Coordinates of C-alpha atoms and ligand atoms in Angstrom, one line a residue:
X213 CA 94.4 127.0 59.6
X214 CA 94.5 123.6 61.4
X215 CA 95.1 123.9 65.4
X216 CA 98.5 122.3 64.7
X217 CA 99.6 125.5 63.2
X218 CA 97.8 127.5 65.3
X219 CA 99.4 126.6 68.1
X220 CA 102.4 126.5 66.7
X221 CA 102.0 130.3 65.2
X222 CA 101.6 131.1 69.1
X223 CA 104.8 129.3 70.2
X224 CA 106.5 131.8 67.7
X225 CA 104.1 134.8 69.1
X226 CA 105.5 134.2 72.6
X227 CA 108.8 133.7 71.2
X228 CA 109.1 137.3 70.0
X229 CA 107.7 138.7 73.2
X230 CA 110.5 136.6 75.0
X231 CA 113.5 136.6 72.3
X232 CA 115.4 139.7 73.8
X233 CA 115.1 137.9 77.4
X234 CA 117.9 135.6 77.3
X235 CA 117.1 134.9 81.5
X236 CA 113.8 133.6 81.4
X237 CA 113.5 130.3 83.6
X238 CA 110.4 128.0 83.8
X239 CA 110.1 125.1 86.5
X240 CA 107.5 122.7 86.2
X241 CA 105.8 120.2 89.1
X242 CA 104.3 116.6 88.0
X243 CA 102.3 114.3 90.2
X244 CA 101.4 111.6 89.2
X245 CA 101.8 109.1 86.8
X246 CA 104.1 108.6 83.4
X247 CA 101.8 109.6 81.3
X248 CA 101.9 112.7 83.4
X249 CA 105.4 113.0 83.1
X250 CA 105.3 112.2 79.5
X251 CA 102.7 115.3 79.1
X252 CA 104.9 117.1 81.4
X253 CA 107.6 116.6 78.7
X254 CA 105.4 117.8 75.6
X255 CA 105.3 121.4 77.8
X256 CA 108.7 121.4 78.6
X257 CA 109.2 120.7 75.0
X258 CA 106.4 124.2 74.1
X259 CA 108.4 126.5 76.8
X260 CA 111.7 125.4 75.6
X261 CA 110.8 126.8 71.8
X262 CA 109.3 129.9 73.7
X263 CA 112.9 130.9 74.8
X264 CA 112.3 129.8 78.8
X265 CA 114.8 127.7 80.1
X266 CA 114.5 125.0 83.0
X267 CA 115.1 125.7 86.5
X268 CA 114.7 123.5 89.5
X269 CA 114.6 126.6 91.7
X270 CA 110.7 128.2 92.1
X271 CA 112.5 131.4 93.1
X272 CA 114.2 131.6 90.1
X273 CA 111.3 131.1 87.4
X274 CA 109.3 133.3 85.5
X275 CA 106.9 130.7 84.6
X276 CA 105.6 128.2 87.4
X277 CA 103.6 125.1 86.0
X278 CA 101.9 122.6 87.8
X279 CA 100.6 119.0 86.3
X280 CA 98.2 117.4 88.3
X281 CA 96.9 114.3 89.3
X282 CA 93.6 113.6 90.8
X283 CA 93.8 109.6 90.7
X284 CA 93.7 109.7 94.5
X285 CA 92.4 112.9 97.1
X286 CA 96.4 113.6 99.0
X287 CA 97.3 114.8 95.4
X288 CA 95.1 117.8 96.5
X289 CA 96.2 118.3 99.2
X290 CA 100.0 118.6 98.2
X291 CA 98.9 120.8 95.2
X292 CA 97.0 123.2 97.4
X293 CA 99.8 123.4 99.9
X294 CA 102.2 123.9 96.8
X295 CA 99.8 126.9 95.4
X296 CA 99.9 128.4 98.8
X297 CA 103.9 128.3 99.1
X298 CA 104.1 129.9 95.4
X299 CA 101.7 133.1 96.4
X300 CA 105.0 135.5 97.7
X301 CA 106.4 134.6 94.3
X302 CA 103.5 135.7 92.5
X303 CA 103.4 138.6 94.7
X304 CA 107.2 139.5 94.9
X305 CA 108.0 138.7 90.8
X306 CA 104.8 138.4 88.9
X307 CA 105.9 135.0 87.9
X308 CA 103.1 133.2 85.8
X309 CA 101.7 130.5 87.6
X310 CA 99.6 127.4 85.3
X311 CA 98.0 124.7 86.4
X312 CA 97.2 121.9 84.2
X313 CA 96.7 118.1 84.2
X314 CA 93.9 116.1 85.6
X315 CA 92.4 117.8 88.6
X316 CA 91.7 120.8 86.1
X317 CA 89.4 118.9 84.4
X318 CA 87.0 118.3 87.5
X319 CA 84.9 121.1 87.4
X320 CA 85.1 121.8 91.7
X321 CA 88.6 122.0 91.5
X322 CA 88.6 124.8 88.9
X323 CA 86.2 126.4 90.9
X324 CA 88.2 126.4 94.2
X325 CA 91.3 127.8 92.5
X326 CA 89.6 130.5 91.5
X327 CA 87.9 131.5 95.0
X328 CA 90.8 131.1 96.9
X329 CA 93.8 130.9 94.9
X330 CA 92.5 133.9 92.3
X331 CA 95.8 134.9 91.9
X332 CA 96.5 131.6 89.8
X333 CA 97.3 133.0 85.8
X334 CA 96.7 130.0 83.7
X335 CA 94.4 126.9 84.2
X336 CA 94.5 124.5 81.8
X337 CA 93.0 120.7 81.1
X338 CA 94.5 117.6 80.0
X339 CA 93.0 117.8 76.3
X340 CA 94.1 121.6 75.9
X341 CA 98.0 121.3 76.7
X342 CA 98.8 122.0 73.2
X343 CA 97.0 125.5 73.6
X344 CA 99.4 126.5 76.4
X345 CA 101.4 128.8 74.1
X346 CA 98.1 131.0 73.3
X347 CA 97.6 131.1 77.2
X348 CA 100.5 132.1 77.6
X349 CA 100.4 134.7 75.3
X350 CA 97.4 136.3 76.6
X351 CA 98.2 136.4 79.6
X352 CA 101.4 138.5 78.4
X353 CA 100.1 140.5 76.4
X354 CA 96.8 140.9 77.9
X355 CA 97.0 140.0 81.7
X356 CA 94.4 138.4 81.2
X357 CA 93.3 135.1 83.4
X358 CA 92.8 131.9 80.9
X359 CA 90.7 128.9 81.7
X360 CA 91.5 127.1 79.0
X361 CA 89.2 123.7 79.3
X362 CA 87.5 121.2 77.6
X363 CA 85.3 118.5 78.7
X364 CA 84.8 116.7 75.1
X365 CA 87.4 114.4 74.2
X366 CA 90.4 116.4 72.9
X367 CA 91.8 115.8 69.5
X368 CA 95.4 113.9 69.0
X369 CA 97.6 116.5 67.9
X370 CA 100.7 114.8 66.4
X371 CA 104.3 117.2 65.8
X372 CA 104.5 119.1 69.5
X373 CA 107.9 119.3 70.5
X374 CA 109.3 117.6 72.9
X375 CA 112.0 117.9 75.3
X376 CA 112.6 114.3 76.9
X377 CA 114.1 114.0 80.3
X378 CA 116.4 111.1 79.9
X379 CA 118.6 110.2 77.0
X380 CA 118.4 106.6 76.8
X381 CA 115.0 105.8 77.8
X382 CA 111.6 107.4 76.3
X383 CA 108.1 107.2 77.0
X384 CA 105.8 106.9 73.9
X385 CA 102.2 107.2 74.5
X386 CA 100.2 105.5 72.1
X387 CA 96.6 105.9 73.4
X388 CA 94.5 108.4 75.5
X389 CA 91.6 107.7 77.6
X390 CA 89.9 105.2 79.4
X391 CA 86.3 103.2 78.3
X392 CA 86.3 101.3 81.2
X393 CA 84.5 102.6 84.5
X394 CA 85.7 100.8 87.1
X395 CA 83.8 102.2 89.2
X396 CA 86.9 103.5 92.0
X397 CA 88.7 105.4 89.3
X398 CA 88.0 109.0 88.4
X399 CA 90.6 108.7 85.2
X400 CA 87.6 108.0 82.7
X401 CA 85.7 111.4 83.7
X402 CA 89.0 113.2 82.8
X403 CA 90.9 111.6 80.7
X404 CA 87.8 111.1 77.6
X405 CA 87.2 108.3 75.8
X406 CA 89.9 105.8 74.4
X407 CA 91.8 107.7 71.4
X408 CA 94.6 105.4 69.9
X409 CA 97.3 107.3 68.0
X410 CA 98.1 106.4 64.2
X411 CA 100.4 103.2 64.1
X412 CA 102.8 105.0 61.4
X413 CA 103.4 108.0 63.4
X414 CA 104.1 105.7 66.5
X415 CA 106.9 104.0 64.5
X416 CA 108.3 107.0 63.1
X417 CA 108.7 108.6 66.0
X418 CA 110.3 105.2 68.2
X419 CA 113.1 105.1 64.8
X420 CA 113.8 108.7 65.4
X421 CA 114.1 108.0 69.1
X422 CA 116.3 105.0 68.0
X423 CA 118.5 107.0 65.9
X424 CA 118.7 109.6 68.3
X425 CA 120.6 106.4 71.0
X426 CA 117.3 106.0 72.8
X427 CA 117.6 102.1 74.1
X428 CA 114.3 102.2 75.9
X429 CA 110.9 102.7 75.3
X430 CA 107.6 102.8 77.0
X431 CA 104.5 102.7 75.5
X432 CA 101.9 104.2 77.3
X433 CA 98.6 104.5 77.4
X434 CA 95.3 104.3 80.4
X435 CA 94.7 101.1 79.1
X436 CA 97.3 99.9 76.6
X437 CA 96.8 96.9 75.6
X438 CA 93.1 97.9 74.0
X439 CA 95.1 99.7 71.5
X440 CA 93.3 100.2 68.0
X441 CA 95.4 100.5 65.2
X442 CA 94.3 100.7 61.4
X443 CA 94.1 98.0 58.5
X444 CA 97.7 97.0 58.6
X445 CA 98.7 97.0 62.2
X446 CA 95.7 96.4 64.0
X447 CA 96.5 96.2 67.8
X448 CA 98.2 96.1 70.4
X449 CA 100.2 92.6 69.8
X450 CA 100.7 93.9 66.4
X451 CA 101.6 97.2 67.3
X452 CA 104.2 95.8 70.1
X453 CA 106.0 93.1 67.5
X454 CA 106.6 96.1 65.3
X455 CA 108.3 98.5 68.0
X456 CA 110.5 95.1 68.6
X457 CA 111.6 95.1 65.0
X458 CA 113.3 98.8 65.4
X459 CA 116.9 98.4 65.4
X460 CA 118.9 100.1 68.4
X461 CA 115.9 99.7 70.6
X462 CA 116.6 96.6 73.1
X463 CA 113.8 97.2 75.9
X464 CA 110.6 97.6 75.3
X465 CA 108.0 97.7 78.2
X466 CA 104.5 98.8 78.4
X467 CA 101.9 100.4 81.1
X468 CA 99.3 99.8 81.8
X469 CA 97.5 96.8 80.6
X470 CA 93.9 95.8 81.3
X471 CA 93.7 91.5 82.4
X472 CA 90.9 91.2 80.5
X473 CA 92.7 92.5 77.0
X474 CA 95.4 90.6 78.1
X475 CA 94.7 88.2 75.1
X476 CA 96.8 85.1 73.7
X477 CA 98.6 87.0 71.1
X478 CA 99.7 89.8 73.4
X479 CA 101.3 87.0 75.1
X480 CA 102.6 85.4 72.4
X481 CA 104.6 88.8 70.8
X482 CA 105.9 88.7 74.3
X483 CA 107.1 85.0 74.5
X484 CA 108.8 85.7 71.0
X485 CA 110.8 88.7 71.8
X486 CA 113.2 89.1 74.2
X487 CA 113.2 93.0 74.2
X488 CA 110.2 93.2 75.9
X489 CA 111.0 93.5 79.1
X490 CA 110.4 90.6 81.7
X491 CA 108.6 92.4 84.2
X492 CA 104.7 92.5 83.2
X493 CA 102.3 94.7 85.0
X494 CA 99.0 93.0 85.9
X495 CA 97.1 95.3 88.1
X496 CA 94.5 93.2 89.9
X497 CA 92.9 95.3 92.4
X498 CA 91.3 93.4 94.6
X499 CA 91.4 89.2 94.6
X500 CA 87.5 88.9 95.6
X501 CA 85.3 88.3 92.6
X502 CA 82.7 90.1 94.6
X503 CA 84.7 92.9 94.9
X504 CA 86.1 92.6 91.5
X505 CA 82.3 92.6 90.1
X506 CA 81.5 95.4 92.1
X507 CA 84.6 97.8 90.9
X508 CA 83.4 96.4 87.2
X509 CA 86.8 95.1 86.5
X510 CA 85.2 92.2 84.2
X511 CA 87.3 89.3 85.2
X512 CA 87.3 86.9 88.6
X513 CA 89.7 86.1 90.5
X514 CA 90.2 82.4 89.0
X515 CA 90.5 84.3 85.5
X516 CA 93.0 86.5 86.6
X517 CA 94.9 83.7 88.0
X518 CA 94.5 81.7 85.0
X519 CA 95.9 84.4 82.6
X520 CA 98.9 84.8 85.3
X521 CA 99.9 81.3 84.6
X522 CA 99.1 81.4 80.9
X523 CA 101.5 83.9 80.7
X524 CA 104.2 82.5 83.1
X525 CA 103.6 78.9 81.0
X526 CA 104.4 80.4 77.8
X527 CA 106.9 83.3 78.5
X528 CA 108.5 81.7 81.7
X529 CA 111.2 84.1 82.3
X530 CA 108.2 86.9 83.0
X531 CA 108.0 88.1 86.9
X532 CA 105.0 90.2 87.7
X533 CA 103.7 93.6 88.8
X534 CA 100.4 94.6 90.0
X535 CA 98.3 97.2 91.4
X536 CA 96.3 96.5 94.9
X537 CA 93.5 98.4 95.8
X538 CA 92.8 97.8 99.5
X539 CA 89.4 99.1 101.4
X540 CA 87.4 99.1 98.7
X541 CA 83.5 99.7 99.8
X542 CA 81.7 97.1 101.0
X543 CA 85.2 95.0 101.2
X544 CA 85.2 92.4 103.9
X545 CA 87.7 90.6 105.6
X546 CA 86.7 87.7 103.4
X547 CA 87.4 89.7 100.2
X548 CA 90.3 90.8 101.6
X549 CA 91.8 87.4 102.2
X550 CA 91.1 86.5 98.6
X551 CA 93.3 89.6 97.7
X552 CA 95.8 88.1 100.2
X553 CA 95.5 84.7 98.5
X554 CA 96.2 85.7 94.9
X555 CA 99.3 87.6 96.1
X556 CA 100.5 84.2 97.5
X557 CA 99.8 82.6 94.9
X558 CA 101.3 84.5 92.0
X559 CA 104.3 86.3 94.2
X560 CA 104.7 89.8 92.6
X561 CA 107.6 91.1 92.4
X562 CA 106.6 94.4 93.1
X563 CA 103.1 96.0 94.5
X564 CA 101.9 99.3 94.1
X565 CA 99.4 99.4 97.2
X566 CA 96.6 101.9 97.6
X567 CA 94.3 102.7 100.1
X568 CA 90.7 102.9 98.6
X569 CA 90.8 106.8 98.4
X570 CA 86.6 108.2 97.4
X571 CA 86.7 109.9 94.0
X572 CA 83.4 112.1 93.9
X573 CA 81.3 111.5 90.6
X574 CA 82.6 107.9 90.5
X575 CA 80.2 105.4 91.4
X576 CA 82.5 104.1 94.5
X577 CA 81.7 107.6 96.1
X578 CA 77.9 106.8 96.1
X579 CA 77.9 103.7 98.1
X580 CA 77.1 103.7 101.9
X581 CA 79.1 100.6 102.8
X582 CA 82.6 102.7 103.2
X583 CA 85.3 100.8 104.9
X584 CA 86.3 102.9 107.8
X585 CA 89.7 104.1 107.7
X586 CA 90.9 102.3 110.7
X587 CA 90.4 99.0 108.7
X588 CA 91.8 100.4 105.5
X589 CA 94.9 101.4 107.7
X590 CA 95.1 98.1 108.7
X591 CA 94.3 95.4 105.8
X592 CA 97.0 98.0 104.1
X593 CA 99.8 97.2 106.9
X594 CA 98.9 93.7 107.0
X595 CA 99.4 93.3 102.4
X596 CA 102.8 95.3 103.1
X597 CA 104.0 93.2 105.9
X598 CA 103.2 90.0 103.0
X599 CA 104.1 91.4 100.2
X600 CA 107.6 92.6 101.9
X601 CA 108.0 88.6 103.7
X602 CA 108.5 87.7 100.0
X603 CA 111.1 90.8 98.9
X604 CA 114.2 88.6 100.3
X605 CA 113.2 85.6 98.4
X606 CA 112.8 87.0 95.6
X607 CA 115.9 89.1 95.1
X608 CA 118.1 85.8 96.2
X609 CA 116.8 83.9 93.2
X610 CA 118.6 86.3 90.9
X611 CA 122.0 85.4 92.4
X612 CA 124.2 83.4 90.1
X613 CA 122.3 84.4 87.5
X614 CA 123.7 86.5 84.1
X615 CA 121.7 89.7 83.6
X616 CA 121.2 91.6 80.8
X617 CA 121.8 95.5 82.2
X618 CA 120.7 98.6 81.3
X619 CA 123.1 101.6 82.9
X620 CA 121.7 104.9 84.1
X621 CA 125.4 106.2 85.8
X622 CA 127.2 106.1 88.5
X623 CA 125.3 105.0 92.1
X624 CA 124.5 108.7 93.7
X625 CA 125.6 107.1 97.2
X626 CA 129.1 106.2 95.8
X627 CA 131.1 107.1 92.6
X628 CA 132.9 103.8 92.8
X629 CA 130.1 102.1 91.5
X630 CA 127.6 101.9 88.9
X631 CA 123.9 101.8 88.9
X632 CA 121.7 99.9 86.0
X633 CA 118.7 97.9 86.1
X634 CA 117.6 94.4 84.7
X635 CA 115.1 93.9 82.6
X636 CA 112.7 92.9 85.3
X637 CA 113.5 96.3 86.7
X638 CA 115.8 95.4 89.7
X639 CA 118.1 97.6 90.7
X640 CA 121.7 96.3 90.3
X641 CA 124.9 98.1 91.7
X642 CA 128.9 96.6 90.4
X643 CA 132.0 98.3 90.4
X644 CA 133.6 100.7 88.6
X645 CA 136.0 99.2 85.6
X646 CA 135.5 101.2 83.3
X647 CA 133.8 104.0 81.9
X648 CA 130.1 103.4 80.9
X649 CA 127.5 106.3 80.1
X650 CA 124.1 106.0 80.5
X651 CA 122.0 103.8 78.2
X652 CA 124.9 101.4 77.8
X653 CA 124.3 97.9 78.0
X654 CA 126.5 94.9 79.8
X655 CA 125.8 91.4 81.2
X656 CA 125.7 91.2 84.9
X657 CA 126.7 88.2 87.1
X658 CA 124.6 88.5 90.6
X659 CA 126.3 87.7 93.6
X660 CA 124.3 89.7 96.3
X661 CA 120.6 90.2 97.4
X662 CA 119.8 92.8 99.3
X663 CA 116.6 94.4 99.9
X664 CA 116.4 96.8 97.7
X665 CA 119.2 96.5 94.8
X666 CA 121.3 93.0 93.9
X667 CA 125.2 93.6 93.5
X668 CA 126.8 92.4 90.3
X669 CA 130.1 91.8 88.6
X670 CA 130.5 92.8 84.6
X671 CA 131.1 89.5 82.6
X672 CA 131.7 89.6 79.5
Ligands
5AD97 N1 91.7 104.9 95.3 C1 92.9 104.2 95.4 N2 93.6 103.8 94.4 C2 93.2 104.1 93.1 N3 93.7 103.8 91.9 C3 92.8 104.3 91.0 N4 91.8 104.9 91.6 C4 92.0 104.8 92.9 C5 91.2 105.2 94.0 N5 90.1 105.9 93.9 C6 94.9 103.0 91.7 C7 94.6 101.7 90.9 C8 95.2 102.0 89.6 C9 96.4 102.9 90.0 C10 97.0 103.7 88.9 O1 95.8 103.8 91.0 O2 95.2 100.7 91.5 O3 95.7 100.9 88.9
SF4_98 FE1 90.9 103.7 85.8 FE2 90.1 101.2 85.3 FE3 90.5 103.0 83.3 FE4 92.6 102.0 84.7 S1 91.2 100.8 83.4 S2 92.3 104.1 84.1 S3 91.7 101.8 86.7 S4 88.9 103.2 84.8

């Protein structure tokens, strides 16, 4: 029997043991990022068949799962405080408590849980998500603890279900794992090697989505734009023009892309196709070449600038993203103005800023030239206060302007109005005039800036 239907014979076992229990609630915690969530959704999608249903309460489930990240050390943190608040429940109701995701796969972690949280039932990896109907099931039939890990690269197991948390907008992943080392990031040690998905199931899946009203679509992957298809569609640029063809779908966006795979006919698919949304993530990391050599990122700064512009010359429209790293080892207040130099130059329109957190195993953690946290603390405050000089300037040059917007509801705050975003990802708020559900698509006139959202007004 292939694991496919193995697992999927254990989805039914569980089923049987849970079929006369029509109360049976499972909640489930995700840190970190989509492809997280989107994992998070493939288990939602496993409990669902299993007969639990969701609950945002933890005092009301049966089933308690955990996804973790381990990108950066206060994900630990939380995830021990979390474990520790769950203990009563575990106590009290017997609930079954799993942890999965990426901290499982460091080896110290699993450890840990098991000295002082032994009362955790389930610990799973990111390449053994699919088996958590067979943990499951042991654990209720035997009450038995499972570790359920592997450190290989797992297999792509295509036909889980799936239970999607938005109607409108779906993540797709397309590839798994990372082949690059830079040498901050702990994602390569748990995540495997790069795996890219089949290019036909991709597709087939995205139509369904279509059919189903889905209007956006991610595509996700560690590094997505190194993509390997087969003989027909053979990469990423291919792979993206084809997922623009799919009728019904009009956004398509993509995270997260590598600079240095950021190649001429990526940009090219983009310039020619308006559905791809015109916000473009470009994580630099740090704007010193030295410091860019040193985290093995395999581009400079001057070539990250240039493939900024190539792709501002030919799709002009584009407004950037990027992730900053700040406190790097061995960073100094040089390096760190080149990182404040780039971000004059290109003006993102958004920054994800992190302070250099040590991963152990990576090759960051070895190095004895660690910036002490006091500096960290500070080159961070001083990249926020530029990056947020620019936030005002950049909102006002959306006003006048006609947007094409995608609606999500009506703005929690007030029922008056609705909420939607452009396709740069801005946040725009205009009045109620009629009634729109979510997903629904209208042009936007800007008239307001404000810091964080732009006010519109519906044109037709
Ligand atoms: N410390 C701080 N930030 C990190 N990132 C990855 N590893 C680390 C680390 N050890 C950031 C990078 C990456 C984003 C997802 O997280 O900027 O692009
Ligand atoms: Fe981490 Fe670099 Fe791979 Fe991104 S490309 S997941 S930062 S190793």
């Amino acid at each position: 029997m292939q694991q496919i239907e193995i697992d999927k014979k254990y989805i039914e076992e569980v089923y049987n043991l849970n079929k006369n229990c029509d109360y049976l609630k499972y909640t489930i915690m995700t840190m970190g990022c989509q492809l997280n969530e989107n994992d998070s959704e493939k288990i939602s999608g496993m409990l669902e068949e299993m007969n639990y249903k969701y609950t945002d309460n933890f005092e009301d489930a049966d089933l308690i799962v955990f996804n973790t990240c381990c990108v950066r050390e206060n994900a630990e943190e939380k995830l021990f405080g979390k474990i520790g608040e769950v203990k009563n429940l575990k106590e009290n109701k017997n609930v079954i408590l799993a942890i999965g995701g990426c901290m499982m796969q460091e080896k110290n972690m699993v450890e840990k849980i098991k000295k002082s949280y032994p009362y955790v039932d389930i610990v799973f990896g990111t390449h053994t998500i699919h088996k958590l109907p067979e943990d499951i099931f042991r654990v209720l039939s035997e009450r038995n603890k499972v570790r359920d890990i592997i450190d290989i690269d797992g297999d792509i197991y295509e036909g889980m279900p799936i239970k999607r948390n938005s109607s409108y907008k779906a993540s797709v992943t397309i590839m798994y794992g990372c082949n690059n080392f830079c040498s901050y990031c702990i994602v390569p040690y748990v995540r495997g090697r790069e795996r890219s998905r089949d290019p036909e199931r991709i597709l087939e899946e995205i139509r369904m989505l279509a059919k189903e009203g889905y209007k956006e679509i991610t595509l996700l992957g560690q590094n997505v734009n190194s993509y390997k298809g087969d003989d027909k569609i053979k990469n990423f640029a291919e792979l993206l023009d084809e997922v623009c063809k799919i009728d019904g779908i009009e956004f398509v966006n993509f995270i997260s892309p590598h600079p240095k795979d950021f190649t001429d006919d990526v940009i090219e698919v983009i310039a020619k196709n308006p559905k791809v949304t015109r916000i473009i993530h470009l994580p630099l990391q740090s704007g010193s070449t030295k410091v860019l050599k040193e985290m093995n990122r395999k581009y400079t700064k001057e070539q990250f600038i240039e493939r900024a512009n190539k792709i501002k010359k030919m799709c002009p429209d584009v407004v950037f993203s990027t992730d900053i790293i700040v406190g790097y080892a061995g960073e100094t207040e040089e390096d760190f103005e080149d990182t404040l130099d780039v971000v004059r130059q290109i003006n993102f329109e958004q920054i994800y800023m992190f302070i250099y957190s040590i991963r152990e195993g990576t090759v960051g953690a070895k190095r004895e030239d660690q910036v002490p946290e006091d500096i960290k603390h500070a080159r961070f405050d001083r990249l926020k206060e530029l990056y947020e000089s620019r936030v005002d300037e950049n909102n006002e040059k959306y006003i006048g302007t006609c947007q094409k917007i995608l609606i999500e509801g009506l703005s929690k705050n007030n029922p008056n109005t609705y909420t939607g975003r452009t396709n740069t990802n801005k946040v725009v708020i205009f009045d109620k005039d009629g009634d729109y559900k979510p997903g629904d698509i209208i042009n936007c006139k800007i008239t307001e800036a404000h810091k964080w959202y732009l006010k519109g007004e519906k044109v037709n």
